[in-house]
XYZ file of C-alpha atoms in Angstrom:
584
model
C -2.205 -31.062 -5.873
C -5.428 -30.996 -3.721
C -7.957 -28.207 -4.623
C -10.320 -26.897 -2.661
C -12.633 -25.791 -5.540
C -12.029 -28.442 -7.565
C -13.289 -27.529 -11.641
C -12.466 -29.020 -15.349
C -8.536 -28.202 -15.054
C -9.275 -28.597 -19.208
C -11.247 -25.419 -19.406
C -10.165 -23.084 -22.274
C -10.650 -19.593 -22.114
C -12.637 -19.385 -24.763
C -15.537 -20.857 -22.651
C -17.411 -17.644 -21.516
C -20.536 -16.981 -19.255
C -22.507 -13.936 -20.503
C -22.573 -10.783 -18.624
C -23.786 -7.931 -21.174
C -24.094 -7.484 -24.653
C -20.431 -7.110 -26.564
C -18.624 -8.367 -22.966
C -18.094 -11.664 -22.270
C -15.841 -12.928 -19.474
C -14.065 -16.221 -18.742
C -15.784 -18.826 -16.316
C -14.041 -18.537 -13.011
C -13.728 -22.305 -12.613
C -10.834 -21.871 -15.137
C -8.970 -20.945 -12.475
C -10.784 -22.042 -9.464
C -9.388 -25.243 -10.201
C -6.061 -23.822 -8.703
C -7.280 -22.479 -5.534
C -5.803 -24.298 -2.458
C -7.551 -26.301 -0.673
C -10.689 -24.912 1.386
C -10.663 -21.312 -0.397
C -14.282 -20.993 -1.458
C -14.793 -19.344 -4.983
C -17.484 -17.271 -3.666
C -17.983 -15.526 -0.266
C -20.827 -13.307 1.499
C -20.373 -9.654 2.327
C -23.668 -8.096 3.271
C -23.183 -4.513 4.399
C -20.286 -4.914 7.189
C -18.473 -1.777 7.964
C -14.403 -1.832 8.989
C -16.142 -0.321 12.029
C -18.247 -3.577 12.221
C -15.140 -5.481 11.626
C -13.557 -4.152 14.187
C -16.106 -4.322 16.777
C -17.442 -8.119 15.973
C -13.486 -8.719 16.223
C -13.509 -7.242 20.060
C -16.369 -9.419 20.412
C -14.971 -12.650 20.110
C -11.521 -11.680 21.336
C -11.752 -8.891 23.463
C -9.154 -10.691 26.038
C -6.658 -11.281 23.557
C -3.675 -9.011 22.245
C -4.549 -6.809 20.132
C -1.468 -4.477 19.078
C 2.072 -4.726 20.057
C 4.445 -2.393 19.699
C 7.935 -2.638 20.549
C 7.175 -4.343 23.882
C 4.328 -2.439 25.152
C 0.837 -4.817 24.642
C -2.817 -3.688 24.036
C -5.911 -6.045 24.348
C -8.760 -5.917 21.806
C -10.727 -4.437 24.542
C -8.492 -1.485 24.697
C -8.237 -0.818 21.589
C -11.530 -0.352 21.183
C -12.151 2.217 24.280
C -9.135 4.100 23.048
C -10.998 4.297 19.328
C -14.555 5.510 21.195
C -12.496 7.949 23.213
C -10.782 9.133 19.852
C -13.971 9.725 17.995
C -15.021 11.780 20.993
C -12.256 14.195 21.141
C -12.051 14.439 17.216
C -16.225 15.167 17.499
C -15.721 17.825 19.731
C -12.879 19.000 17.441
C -15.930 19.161 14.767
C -14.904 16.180 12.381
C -18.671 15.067 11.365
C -19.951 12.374 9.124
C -18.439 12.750 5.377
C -15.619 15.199 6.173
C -12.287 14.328 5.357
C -9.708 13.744 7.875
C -5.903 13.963 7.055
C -3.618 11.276 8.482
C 0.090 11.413 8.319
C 1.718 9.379 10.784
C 4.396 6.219 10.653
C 2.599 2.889 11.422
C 2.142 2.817 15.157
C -1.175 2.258 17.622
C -1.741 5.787 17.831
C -2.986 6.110 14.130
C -4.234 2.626 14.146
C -6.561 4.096 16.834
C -7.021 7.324 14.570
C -7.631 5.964 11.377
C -10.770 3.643 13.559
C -11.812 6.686 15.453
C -12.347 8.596 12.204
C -14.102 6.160 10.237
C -16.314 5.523 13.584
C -17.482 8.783 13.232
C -18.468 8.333 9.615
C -16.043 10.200 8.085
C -13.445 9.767 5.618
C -9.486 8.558 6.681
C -6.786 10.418 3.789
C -3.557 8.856 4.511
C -0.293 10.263 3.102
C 3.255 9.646 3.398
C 4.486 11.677 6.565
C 7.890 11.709 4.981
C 6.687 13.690 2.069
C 7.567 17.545 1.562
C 5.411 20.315 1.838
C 5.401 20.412 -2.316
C 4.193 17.020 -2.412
C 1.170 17.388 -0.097
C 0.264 20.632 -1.221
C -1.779 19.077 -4.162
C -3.658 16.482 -2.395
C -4.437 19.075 0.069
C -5.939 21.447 -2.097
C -8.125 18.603 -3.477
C -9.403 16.686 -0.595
C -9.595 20.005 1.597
C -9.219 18.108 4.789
C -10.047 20.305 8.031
C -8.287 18.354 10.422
C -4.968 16.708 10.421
C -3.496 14.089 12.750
C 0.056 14.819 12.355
C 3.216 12.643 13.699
C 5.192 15.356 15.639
C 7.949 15.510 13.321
C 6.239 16.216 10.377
C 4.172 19.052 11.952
C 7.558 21.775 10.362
C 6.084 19.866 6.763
C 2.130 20.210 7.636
C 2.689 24.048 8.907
C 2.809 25.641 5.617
C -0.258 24.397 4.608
C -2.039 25.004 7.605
C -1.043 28.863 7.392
C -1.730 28.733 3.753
C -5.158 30.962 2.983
C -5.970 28.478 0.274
C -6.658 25.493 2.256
C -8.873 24.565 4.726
C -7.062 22.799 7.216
C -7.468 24.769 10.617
C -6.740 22.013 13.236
C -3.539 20.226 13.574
C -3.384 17.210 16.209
C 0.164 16.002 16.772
C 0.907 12.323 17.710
C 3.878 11.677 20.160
C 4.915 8.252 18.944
C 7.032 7.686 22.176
C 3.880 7.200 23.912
C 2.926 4.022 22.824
C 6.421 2.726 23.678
C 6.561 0.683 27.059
C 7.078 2.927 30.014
C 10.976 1.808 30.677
C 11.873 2.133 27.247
C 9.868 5.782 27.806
C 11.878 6.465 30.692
C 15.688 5.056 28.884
C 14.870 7.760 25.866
C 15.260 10.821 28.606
C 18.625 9.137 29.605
C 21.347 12.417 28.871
C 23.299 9.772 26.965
C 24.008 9.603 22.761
C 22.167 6.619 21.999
C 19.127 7.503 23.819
C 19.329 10.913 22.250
C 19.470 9.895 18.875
C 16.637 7.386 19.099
C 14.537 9.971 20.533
C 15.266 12.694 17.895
C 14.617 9.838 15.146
C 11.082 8.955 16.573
C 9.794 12.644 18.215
C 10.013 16.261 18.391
C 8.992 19.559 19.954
C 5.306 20.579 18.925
C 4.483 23.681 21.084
C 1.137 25.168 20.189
C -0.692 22.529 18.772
C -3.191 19.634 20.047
C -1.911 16.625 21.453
C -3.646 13.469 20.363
C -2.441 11.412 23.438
C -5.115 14.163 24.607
C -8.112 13.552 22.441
C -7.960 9.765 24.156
C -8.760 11.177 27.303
C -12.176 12.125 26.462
C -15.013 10.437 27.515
C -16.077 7.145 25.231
C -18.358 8.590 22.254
C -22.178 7.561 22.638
C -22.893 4.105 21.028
C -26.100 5.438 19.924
C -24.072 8.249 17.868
C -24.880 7.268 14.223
C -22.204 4.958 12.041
C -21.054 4.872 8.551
C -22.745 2.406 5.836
C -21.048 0.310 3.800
C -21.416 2.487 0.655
C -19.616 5.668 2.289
C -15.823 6.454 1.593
C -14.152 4.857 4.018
C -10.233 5.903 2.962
C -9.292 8.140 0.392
C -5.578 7.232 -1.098
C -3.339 9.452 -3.921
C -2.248 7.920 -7.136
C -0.633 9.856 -9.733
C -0.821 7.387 -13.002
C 1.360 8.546 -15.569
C 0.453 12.349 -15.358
C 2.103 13.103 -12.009
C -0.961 14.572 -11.000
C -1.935 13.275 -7.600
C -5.365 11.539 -8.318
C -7.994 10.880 -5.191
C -8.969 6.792 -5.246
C -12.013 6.631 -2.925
C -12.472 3.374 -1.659
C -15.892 2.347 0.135
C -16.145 0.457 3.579
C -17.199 -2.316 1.105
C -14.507 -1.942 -1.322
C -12.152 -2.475 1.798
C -14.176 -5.006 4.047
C -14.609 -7.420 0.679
C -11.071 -7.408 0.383
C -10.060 -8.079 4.303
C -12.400 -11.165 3.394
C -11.093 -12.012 0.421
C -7.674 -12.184 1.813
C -8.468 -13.910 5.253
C -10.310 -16.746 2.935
C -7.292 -17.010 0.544
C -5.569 -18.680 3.873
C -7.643 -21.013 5.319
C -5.317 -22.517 7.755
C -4.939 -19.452 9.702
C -6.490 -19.852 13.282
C -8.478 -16.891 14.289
C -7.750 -15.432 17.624
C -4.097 -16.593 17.934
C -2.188 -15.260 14.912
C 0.837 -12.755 15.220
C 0.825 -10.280 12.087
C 4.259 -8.890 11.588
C 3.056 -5.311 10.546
C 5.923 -2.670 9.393
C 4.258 -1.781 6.282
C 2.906 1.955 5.625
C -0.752 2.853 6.067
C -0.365 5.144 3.179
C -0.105 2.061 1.043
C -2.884 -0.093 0.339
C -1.501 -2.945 0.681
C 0.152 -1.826 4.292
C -2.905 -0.621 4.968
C -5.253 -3.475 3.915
C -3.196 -6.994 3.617
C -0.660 -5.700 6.444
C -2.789 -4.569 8.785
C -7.059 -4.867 8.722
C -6.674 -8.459 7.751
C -4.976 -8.987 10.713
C -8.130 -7.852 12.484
C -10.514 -9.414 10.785
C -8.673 -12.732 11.606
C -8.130 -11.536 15.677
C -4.367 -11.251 15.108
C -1.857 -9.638 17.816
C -0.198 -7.009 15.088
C 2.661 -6.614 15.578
C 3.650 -3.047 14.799
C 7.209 -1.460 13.326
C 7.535 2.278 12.631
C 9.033 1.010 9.587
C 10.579 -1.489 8.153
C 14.106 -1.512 9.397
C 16.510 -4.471 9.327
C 16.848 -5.066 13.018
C 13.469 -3.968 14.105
C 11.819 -6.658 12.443
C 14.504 -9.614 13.737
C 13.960 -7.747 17.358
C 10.067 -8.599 16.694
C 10.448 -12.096 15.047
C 12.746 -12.925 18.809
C 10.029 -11.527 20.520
C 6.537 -12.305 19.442
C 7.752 -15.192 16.614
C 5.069 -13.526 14.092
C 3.037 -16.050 11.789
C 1.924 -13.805 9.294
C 4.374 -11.800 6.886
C 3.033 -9.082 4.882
C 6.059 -7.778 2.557
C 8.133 -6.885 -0.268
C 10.933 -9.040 -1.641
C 13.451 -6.497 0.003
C 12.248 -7.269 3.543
C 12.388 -11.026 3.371
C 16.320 -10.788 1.955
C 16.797 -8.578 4.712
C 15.151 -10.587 7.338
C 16.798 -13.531 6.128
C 20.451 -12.352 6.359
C 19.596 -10.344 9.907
C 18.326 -13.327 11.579
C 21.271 -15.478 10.549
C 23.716 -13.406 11.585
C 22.561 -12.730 14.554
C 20.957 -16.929 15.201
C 17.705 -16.272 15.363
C 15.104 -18.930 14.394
C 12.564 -17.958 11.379
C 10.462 -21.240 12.295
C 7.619 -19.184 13.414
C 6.398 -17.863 10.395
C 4.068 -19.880 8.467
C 2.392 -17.510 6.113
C 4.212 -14.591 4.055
C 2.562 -12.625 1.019
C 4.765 -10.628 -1.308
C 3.169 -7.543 -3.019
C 4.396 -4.477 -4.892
C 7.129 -5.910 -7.129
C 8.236 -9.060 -8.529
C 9.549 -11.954 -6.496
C 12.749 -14.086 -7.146
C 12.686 -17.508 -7.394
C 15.615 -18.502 -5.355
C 14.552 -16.136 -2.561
C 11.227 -18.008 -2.008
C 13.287 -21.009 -1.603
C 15.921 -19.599 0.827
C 12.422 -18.003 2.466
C 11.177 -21.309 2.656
C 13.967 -23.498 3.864
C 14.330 -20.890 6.939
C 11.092 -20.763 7.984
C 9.289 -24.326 6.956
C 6.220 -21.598 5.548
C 4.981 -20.535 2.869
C 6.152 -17.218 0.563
C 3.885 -16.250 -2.185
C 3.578 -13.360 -4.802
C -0.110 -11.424 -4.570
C -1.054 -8.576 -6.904
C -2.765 -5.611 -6.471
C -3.116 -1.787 -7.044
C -4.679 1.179 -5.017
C -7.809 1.113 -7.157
C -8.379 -2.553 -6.127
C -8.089 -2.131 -2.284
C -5.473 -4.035 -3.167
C -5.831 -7.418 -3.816
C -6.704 -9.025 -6.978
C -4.624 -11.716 -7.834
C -2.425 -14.146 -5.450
C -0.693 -17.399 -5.661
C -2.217 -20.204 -3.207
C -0.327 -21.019 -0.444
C 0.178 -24.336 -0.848
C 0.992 -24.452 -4.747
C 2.720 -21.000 -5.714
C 4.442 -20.447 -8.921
C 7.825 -19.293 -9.377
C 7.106 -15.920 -11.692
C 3.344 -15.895 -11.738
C 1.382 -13.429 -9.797
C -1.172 -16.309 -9.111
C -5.085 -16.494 -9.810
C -7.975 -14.173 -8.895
C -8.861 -14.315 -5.236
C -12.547 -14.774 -4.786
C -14.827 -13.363 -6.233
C -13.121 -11.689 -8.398
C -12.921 -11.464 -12.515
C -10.536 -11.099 -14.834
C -9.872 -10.240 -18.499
C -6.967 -9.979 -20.777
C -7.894 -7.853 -24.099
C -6.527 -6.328 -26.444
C -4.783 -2.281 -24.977
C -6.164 -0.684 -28.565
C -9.456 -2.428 -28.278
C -9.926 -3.578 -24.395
C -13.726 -5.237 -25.632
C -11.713 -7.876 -27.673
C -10.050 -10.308 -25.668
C -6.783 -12.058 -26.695
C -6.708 -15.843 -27.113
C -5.464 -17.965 -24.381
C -1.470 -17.411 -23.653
C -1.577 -14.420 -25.562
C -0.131 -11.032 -24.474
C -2.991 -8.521 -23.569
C -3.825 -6.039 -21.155
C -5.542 -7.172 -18.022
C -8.876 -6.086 -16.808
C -10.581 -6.772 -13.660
C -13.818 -6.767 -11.896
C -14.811 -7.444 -8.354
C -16.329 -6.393 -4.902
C -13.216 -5.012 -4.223
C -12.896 -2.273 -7.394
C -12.907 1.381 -6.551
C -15.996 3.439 -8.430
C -14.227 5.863 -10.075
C -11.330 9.066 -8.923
C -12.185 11.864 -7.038
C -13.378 14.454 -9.257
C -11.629 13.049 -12.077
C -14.469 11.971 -14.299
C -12.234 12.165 -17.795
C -9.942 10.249 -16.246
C -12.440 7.451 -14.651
C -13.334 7.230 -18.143
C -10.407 5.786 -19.351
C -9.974 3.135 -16.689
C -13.274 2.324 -15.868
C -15.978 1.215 -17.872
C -20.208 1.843 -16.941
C -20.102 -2.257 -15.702
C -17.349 -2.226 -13.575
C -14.459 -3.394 -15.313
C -10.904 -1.634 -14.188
C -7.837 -1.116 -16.629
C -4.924 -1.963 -14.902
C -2.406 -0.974 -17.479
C -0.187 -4.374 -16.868
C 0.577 -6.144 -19.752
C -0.350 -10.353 -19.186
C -0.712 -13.816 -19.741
C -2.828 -16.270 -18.490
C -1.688 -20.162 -18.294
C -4.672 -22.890 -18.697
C -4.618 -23.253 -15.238
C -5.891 -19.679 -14.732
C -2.659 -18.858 -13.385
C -1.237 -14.936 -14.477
C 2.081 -13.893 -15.569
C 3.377 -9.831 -15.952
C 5.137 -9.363 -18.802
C 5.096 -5.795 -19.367
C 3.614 -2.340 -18.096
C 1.710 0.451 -19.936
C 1.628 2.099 -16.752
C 5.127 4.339 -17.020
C 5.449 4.039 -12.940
C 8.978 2.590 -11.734
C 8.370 0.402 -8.342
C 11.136 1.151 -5.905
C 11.603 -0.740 -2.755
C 7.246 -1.300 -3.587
C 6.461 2.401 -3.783
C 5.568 3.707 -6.747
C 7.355 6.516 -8.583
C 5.611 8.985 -11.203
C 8.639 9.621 -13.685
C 6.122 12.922 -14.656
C 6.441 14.006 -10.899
C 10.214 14.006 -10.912
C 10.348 14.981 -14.099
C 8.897 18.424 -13.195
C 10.649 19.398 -10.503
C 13.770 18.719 -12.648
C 12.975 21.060 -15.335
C 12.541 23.901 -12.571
C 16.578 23.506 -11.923
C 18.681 26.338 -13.487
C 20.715 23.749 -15.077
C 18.037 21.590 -16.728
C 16.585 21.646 -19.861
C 14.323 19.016 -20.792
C 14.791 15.437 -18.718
C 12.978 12.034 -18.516
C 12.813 9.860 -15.766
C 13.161 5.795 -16.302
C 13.399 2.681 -14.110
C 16.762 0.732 -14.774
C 17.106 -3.120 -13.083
C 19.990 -2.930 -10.599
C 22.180 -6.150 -9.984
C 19.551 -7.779 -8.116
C 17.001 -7.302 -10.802
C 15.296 -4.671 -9.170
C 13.838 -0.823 -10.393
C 16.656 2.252 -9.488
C 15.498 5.433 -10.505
C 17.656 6.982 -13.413
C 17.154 10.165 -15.573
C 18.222 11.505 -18.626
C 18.987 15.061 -18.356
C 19.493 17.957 -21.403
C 21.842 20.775 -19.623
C 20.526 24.276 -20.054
C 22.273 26.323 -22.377
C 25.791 27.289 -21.178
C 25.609 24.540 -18.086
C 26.320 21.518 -17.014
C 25.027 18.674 -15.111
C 25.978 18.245 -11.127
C 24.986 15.273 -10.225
C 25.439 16.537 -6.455
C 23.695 19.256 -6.629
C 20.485 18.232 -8.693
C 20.582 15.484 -6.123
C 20.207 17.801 -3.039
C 17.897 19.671 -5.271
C 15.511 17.004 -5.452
C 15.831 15.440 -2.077
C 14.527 18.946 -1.143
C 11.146 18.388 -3.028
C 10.876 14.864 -3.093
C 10.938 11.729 -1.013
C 14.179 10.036 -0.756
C 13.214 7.196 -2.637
C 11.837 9.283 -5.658
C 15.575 11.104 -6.238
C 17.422 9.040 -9.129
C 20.456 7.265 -8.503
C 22.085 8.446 -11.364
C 21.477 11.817 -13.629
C 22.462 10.936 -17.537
C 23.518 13.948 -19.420
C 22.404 13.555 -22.989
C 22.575 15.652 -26.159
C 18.456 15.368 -26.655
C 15.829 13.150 -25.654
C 14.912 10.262 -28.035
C 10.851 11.618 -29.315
C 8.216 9.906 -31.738
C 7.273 12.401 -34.372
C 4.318 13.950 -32.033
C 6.945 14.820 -29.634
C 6.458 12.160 -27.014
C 9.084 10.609 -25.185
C 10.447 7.030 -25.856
C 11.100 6.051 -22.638
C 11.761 2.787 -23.735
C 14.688 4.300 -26.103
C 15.678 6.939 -22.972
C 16.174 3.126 -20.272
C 18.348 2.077 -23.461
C 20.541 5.054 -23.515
C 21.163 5.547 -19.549
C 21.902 1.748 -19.591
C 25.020 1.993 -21.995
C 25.861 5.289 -20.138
């Protein structure tokens, strides 16, 4: 194996370099000495902006495409008139520097142009899931008090209770026609009185009377150059985590945070050639990783993105025919999915060189079916909101088969002990890991007790996963302290579900697990003690649910038990509770 970084591959991790008194941390050559070839161990940021990024990307390919989306094309250079006309109309709308502006839209050019046209302005971009019920935005609404929202039509029937609610202080409601970015004979085939058509069109759009179009806010006139732009130390993007107490938490992350970690990630593949890369982008923006790997990589490196509303099956074959995509952002589901689509249907996977798994763990044999289709490269990253996301990846050229990789650039780890996270464990060791970087998030909105517990005064982030490191440097999950269940790579808050379970007639006391499916995989299962005098319906706390929550929050399967396994303080034993709904 060739290394571009080549160290002592004999380090121990017992050989420290100081940082503060009572800290030590491992010399990154210990795992430097596993970076592929030509990824530095140390990069430059100065104070670049994602508005910088943007702009020094239309710079040096203004010509060249810059978003696709299901056919329809848009240069670099149009991107970026459409983002100064956006930050126009949302000025005159009032958005000023440091307000926070609500996005809730599927993944499209319209809110790529949105999320720019805010940040331009020097305020803050909240994304959120714009599949999400009115109970589950209520809470991050009330905290990040947003004025304006940029709403995808059919969500505006969620958004509308809020925006009447006396509470908040959203006033303005823009909604985003998706159809609009679609190529104008595909516009013209959705208005065809026939069922297909119909059904597509009532899947991507609906009626918004009353409100403010965005396709609207475009046609203002370009906002002055001269008008004053964000620093690198303002909030760029504000995201909602709930941790383990299923209250939604506020992770502000900096234009820095952000920008260090496009560069981080753009570095960790050095054979990508700027300017002519295809990124195949159906990822959420309410995820970090969508958001970040999926999507602002892709412009820092000049990529054509290539955009999906979501991630459906035949979508993404329809793109690989189409634009043969380099770049794969994903989750272990997609690439099966892809895989099987594209064979069915003949379609050659040869394009794609490059493809970075994130959000849940990665099967061995699927990295090799990945990599016999395509002749490229499928490796596991890890990450979390906090971290912008990336922290840890496997090099392209040498990945390893249930390892999460080494730190990208840049970037430091620890693995100590969870009671006493100043004492590290010895090499190989179980411990909890701890990182530091450019990258790291300074702390939750307005959540100083709970910054406390995560984040120490130098830096260092708790990520509540349970490790080992190799001698290599190279980082294996073996556990989580974190109580989250990753479904499909979104996180579920068994507290969240929890809650809204105990406010059914017919519930008593439940608690929520994850449960490995046949494939390995997190299902959402819960363990439910009836009320007095009921009974459990699994239909009907099922519809229940799916009328607060997200689909992919609702369990699978609703246990009845007797009583919930406790310790003697009353807590939960959710490891006991998995063990009972798995013989059930």
């Amino acid at each position: 194996m060739a290394h571009g970084n080549s160290g002592p591959r004999n380090l121990r991790w017992r050989r420290f370099t100081p940082l503060h008194e009572g800290v030590r941390v491992p010399d990154p050559s210990i795992w430097a000495g596993s970076y592929g070839p030509g990824v530095p161990l140390h990069l430059e940021y100065g104070d670049e902006t994602l508005v910088d990024q943007l702009e020094n990307t239309i710079g040096r390919f203004g010509d060249r495409p810059a978003l696709e989306f299901l056919g329809r094309s848009t240069s670099y250079t149009e991107f970026g008139d459409q983002v100064a006309r956006a930050a126009e109309g949302l000025r005159g709308l009032g958005v000023r520097a440091g307000d926070h502006v609500a996005l809730l839209m599927p993944t499209c050019p319209q809110h790529l142009v949105a999320f720019h046209a805010v940040l331009r302005l020097g305020a803050t971009a909240v994304e959120h899931n714009p599949l999400y019920t009115t109970g589950e935005l209520k809470k991050p609404f009330a905290d990040h008090q947003a004025k304006v929202a940029l709403v995808w039509d059919k969500a505006v029937k969620t958004i509308a209770p809020i925006l009447r609610d006396p509470q908040m202080a959203l006033q303005t409601v823009v909604t985003l026609d998706m159809t609009q970015d679609l190529p104008l004979a595909k516009r013209l085939a959705l208005r065809l009185p026939v069922a297909k058509a119909r059904a597509t069109r009532e899947e991507m759009t609906a009626a918004a009377p009353g409100f403010p179009k965005f396709a609207d806010l475009v046609k203002a006139a370009p906002l002055d150059p001269a008008h004053p732009r964000p620093g690198a130390d303002d909030v760029a993007l504000l995201l909602y985590t709930s941790g383990t107490s299923g209250t939604p938490k506020g992770v502000p992350l900096l234009h820095r945070n952000v920008v260090a970690n496009c560069a981080q990630g753009v570095a960790w593949v050095p054979e990508l050639k700027y300017g002519q890369e295809r990124w195949l982008s159906s990822l959420p923006m309410f995820h970090a990783y969508g958001l970040t790997v999926g999507l602002l990589c892709g412009i820092r490196a000049g990529a054509e993105l290539v955009l999906l509303p979501k991630p459906d099956t035949a979508l993404m074959v329809d793109a690989l025919k189409r634009r043969e995509p380099t770049f794969v952002p994903g989750v272990p589901p997609i690439y099966r999915r892809i895989l099987e689509e594209a064979k069915r249907r003949g379609v050659s996977m040869q394009s794609m060189r490059f493809s970075i798994s994130g959000a849940m763990a990665l099967p061995a044999e699927l990295v090799q079916e990945w990599q016999s289709a395509t002749g490229g490269s499928l490796v596991e990253g890890y990450g979390l909101t906090e971290t912008a996301p990336l922290v840890i990846g496997n090099p392209m050229n040498q990945p390893r088969p249930g390892s999460i990789g080494v730190p990208v650039p840049d970037t430091l780890v620890r693995i100590v002990d969870p009671e006493n996270p100043g004492q590290e464990v010895p090499l190989g060791e179980r411990g909890e890991l701890v990182v530091k970087g450019p990258q790291v998030f300074g702390g939750y909105r307005d959540r100083p007790e709970e910054t406390a517990e995560v984040l120490d005064a130098d830096g260092w982030f708790r990520t509540g996963d349970i490790v080992t490191m190799a001698e290599d440097g190279y980082i294996s999950v073996v556990d989580r302290i974190k109580e989250v269940v990753i479904v499909g790579g979104f996180n579920v808050y068994p507290s969240e579900v929890e809650e809204v379970l105990r406010s059914h007639p017919s519930v008593q006391e439940a608690a929520v697990v994850g449960v490995p499916d046949e494939d390995g995989h997190d299902e959402v299962v819960a363990a439910v003690v009836a009320a007095e005098a009921q009974s459990i319906d699994q239909d009907a706390l099922g519809a229940f649910l799916r009328e607060e929550l997200t689909r992919y929050k609702v369990p699978r399967r609703f246990v009845p038990v007797e009583k919930l396994p406790v310790n003697p303080m009353g807590k939960v034993l959710r490891r006991e509770v998995a063990d009972l709904v798995k013989k059930s």
